[in-house]
Coordinates of C-alpha atoms and ligand atoms in Angstrom, one line a residue:
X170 CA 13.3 -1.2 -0.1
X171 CA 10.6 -1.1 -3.0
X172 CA 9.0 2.4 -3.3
X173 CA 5.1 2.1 -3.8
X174 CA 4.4 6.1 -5.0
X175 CA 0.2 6.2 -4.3
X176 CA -1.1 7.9 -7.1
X177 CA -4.3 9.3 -4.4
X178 CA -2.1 12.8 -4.3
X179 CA -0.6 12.7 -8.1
X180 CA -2.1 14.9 -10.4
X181 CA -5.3 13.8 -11.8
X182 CA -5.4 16.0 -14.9
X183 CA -2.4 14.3 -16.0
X184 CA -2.2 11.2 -14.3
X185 CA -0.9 9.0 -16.8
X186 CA 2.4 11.3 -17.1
X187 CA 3.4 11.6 -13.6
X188 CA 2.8 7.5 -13.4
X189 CA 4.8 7.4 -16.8
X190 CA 7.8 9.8 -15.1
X191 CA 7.6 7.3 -11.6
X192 CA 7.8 4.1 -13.9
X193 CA 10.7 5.3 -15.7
X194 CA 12.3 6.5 -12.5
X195 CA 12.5 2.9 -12.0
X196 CA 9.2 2.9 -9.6
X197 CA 7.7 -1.2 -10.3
X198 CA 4.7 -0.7 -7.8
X199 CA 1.9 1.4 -8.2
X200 CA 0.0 2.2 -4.8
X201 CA -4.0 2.9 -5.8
X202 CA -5.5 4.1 -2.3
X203 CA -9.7 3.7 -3.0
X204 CA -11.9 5.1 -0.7
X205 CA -15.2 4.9 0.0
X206 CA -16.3 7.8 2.3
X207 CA -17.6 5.6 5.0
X208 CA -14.3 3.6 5.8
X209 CA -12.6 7.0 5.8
X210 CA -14.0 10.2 5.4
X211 CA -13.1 11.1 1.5
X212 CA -14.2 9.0 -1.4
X213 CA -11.4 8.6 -4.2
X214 CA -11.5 6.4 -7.0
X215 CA -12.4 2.4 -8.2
X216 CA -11.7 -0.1 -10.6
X217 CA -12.0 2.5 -13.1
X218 CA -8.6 3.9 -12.2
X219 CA -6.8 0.7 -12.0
X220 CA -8.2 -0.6 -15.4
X221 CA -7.0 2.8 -16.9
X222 CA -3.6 2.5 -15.5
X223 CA -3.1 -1.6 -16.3
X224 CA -1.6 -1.0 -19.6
X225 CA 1.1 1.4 -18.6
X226 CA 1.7 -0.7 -15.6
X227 CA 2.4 -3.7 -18.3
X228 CA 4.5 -1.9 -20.4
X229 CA 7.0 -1.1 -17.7
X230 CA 6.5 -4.7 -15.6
X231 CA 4.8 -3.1 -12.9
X232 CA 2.3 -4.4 -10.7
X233 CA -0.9 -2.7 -9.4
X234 CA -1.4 -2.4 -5.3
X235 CA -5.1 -2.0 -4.6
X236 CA -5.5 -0.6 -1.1
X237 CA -9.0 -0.7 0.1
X238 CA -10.0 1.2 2.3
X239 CA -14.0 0.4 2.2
X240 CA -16.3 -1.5 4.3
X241 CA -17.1 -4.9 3.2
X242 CA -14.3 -5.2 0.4
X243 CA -15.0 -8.8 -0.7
X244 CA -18.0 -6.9 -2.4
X245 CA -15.2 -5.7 -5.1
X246 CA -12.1 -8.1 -5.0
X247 CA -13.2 -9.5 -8.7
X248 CA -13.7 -6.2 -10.3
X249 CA -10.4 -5.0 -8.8
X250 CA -8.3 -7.9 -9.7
X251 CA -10.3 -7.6 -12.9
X252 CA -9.0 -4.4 -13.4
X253 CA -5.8 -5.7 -13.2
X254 CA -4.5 -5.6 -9.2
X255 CA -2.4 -8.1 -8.5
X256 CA -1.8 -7.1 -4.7
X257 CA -5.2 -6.7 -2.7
X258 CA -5.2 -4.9 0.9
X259 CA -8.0 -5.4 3.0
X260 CA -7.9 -3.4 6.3
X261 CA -8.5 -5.6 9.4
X262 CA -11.1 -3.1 10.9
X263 CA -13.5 -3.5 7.9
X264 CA -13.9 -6.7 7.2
X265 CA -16.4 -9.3 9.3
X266 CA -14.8 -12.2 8.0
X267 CA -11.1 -11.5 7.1
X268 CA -10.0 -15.3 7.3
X269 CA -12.6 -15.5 4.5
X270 CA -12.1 -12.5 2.4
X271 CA -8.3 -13.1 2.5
X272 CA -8.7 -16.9 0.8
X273 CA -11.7 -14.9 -1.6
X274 CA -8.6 -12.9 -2.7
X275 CA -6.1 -15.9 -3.0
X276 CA -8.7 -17.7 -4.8
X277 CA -8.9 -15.1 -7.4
X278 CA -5.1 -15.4 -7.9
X279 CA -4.6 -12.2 -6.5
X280 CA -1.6 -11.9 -3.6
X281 CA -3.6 -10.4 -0.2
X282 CA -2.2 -7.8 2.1
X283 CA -3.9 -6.3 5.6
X284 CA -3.9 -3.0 6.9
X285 CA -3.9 -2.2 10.6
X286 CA -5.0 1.7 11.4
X287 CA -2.6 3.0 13.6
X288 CA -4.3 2.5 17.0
X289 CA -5.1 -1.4 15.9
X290 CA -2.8 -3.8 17.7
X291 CA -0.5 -6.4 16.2
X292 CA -2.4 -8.9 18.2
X293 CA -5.3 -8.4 15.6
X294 CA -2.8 -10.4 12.8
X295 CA -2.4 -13.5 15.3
X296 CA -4.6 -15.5 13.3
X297 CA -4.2 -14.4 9.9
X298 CA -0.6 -13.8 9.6
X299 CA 0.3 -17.2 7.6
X300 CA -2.4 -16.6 4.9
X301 CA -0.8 -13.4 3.6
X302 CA 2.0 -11.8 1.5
X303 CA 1.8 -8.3 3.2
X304 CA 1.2 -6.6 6.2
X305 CA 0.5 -3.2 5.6
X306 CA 1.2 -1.0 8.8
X307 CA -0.8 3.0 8.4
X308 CA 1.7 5.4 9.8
X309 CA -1.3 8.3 9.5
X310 CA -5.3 7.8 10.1
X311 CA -6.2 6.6 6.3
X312 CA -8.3 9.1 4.5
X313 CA -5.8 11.6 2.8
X314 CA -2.3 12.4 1.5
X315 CA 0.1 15.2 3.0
X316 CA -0.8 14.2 6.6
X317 CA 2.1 14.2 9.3
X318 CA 4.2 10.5 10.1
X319 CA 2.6 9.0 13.6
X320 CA 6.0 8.7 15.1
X321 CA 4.2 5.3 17.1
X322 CA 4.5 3.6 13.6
X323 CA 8.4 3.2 13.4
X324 CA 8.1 1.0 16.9
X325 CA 5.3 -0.7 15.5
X326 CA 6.9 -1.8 12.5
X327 CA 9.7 -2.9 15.0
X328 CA 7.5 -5.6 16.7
X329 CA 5.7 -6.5 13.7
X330 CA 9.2 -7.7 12.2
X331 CA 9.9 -9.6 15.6
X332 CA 6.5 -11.3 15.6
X333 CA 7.1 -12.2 11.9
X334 CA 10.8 -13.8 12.8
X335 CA 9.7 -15.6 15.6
X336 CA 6.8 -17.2 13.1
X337 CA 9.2 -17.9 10.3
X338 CA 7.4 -15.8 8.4
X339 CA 10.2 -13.3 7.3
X340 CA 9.3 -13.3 3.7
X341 CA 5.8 -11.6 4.4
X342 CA 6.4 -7.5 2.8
X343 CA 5.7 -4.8 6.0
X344 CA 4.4 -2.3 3.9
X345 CA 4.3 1.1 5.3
X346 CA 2.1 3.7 4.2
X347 CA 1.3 7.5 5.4
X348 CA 4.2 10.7 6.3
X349 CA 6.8 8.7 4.4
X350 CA 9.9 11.1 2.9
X351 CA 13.0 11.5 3.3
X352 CA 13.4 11.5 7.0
X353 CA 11.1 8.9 7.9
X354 CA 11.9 6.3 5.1
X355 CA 15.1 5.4 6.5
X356 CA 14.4 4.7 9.9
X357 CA 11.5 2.4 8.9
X358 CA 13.1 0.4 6.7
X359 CA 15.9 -0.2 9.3
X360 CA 12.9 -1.3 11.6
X361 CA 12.4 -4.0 9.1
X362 CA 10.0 -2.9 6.9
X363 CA 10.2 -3.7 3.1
X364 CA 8.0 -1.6 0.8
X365 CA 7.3 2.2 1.2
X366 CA 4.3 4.2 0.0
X367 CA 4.6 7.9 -0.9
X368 CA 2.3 10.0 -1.9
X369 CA 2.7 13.9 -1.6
X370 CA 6.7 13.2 -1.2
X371 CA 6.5 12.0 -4.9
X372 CA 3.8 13.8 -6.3
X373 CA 4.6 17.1 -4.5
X374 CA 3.8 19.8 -7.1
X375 CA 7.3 21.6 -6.0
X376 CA 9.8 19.2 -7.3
X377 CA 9.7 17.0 -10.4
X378 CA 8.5 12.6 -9.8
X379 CA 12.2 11.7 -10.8
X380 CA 14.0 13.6 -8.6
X381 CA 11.0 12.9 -5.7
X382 CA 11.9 9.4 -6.2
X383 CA 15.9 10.2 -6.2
X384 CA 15.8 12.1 -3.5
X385 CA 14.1 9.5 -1.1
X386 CA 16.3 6.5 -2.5
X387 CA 19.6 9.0 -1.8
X388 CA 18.1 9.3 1.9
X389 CA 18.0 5.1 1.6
X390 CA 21.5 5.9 0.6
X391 CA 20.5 3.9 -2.5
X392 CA 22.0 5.5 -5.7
X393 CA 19.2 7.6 -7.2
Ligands
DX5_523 C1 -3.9 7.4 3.2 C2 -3.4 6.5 2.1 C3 -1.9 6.8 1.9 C4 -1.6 8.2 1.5 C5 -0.1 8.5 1.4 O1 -5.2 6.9 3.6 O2 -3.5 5.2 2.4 O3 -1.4 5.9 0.8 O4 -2.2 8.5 0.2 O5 0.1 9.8 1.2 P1 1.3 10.6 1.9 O6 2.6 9.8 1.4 O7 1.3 12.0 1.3 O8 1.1 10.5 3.3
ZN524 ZN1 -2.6 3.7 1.0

């Protein structure tokens, strides 16, 4: 399972070390959740962020995981894959014309993902499910780190990797995203999905990002 720390609940005074300790932990994918305070009730960061971050990224191979969670992203998919994203999440819910917004990103060489809020159904990917690399499944309403797993997401995640079989399309990443630590991660990769973001389970001020990151891949029963 690729671990996806989100940087949204690192902290920002010294942002650049606590990526630095996750990338040398052996983290390759950096989660940036950017908010816009209409989408979801807090406002976070932009482009700014991401551009800071793309050197370090390089240095260590990793890639950059823009999850936008903002009306009408197609208004910023060129600054953010400027800034040097190479995944782009566009939540279903916010976007009038996903079909087009999803090629938009694809066009600008970028690899698209979307997000489903936890009480959108599956049935909203029907469509859109060939065009793109990830499928990223909110386990908590977006908005803020440190909130509580929405047990309804493991089973979701479960039907999501049947609709995907039955399509061929097993090579598309279920990303998962919101209450993920050491006793949900297991269960939901089990339930098929593939990459796990963590926010306050890495960047908890109460234990160091190393052993954060050891201690969920030990509950992966991973060697940490
Ligand atoms: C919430 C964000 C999540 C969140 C994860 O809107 O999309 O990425 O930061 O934080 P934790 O892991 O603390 O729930
Ligand atoms: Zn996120």
């Amino acid at each position: 399972m690729i671990l996806a720390p989100s940087i949204l609940t690192a902290d920002f005074l010294r942002l650049g070390d606590q990526v630095e300790a996750a990338l040398a932990a052996g983290v390759r994918w950096l989660h940036l959740d950017v908010m816009d305070g209409r989408f979801v009730p807090n406002i976070s960061f932009g482009p700014l962020v991401a551009r800071a971050l793309r050197p370090l990224a390089t240095r260590y191979d990793a890639i950059l995981d823009a999850h936008l969670m903002i009306v009408d992203p197609e208004r910023y998919l060129e600054e953010f894959v400027a800034a040097g994203c190479e995944r782009i999440t566009v939540h279903v819910e916010a976007c009038t014309h996903l079909h087009r917004t999803v090629q938009s990103i694809h066009a600008l060489g970028a690899r698209p993902g979307v997000a489903l809020n936890p009480a959108t159904p599956l049935g909203a990917l029907e469509e859109i499910l060939p065009e793109v690399d990830l499928v990223l499944v909110m386990t908590v309403n977006p908005g803020f780190g440190g909130q509580s797993f929405i047990a309804g997401g493991l089973d979701k995640v479960a039907r999501l990797r049947q609709m995907l079989r039955a399509r061929r399309l097993d090579a598309v990443d279920i990303q998962v995203d919101g209450g993920v630590n050491s006793e949900t991660i297991g269960p939901l990769r089990d339930a098929g999905a593939t990459v796990a973001v963590a926010g306050s389970a890495i960047f908890a001020p109460d234990r160091g990002v190393a052993g954060a990151i050891g201690a969920l891949r030990a509950a992966l029963g991973e060697r940490r």
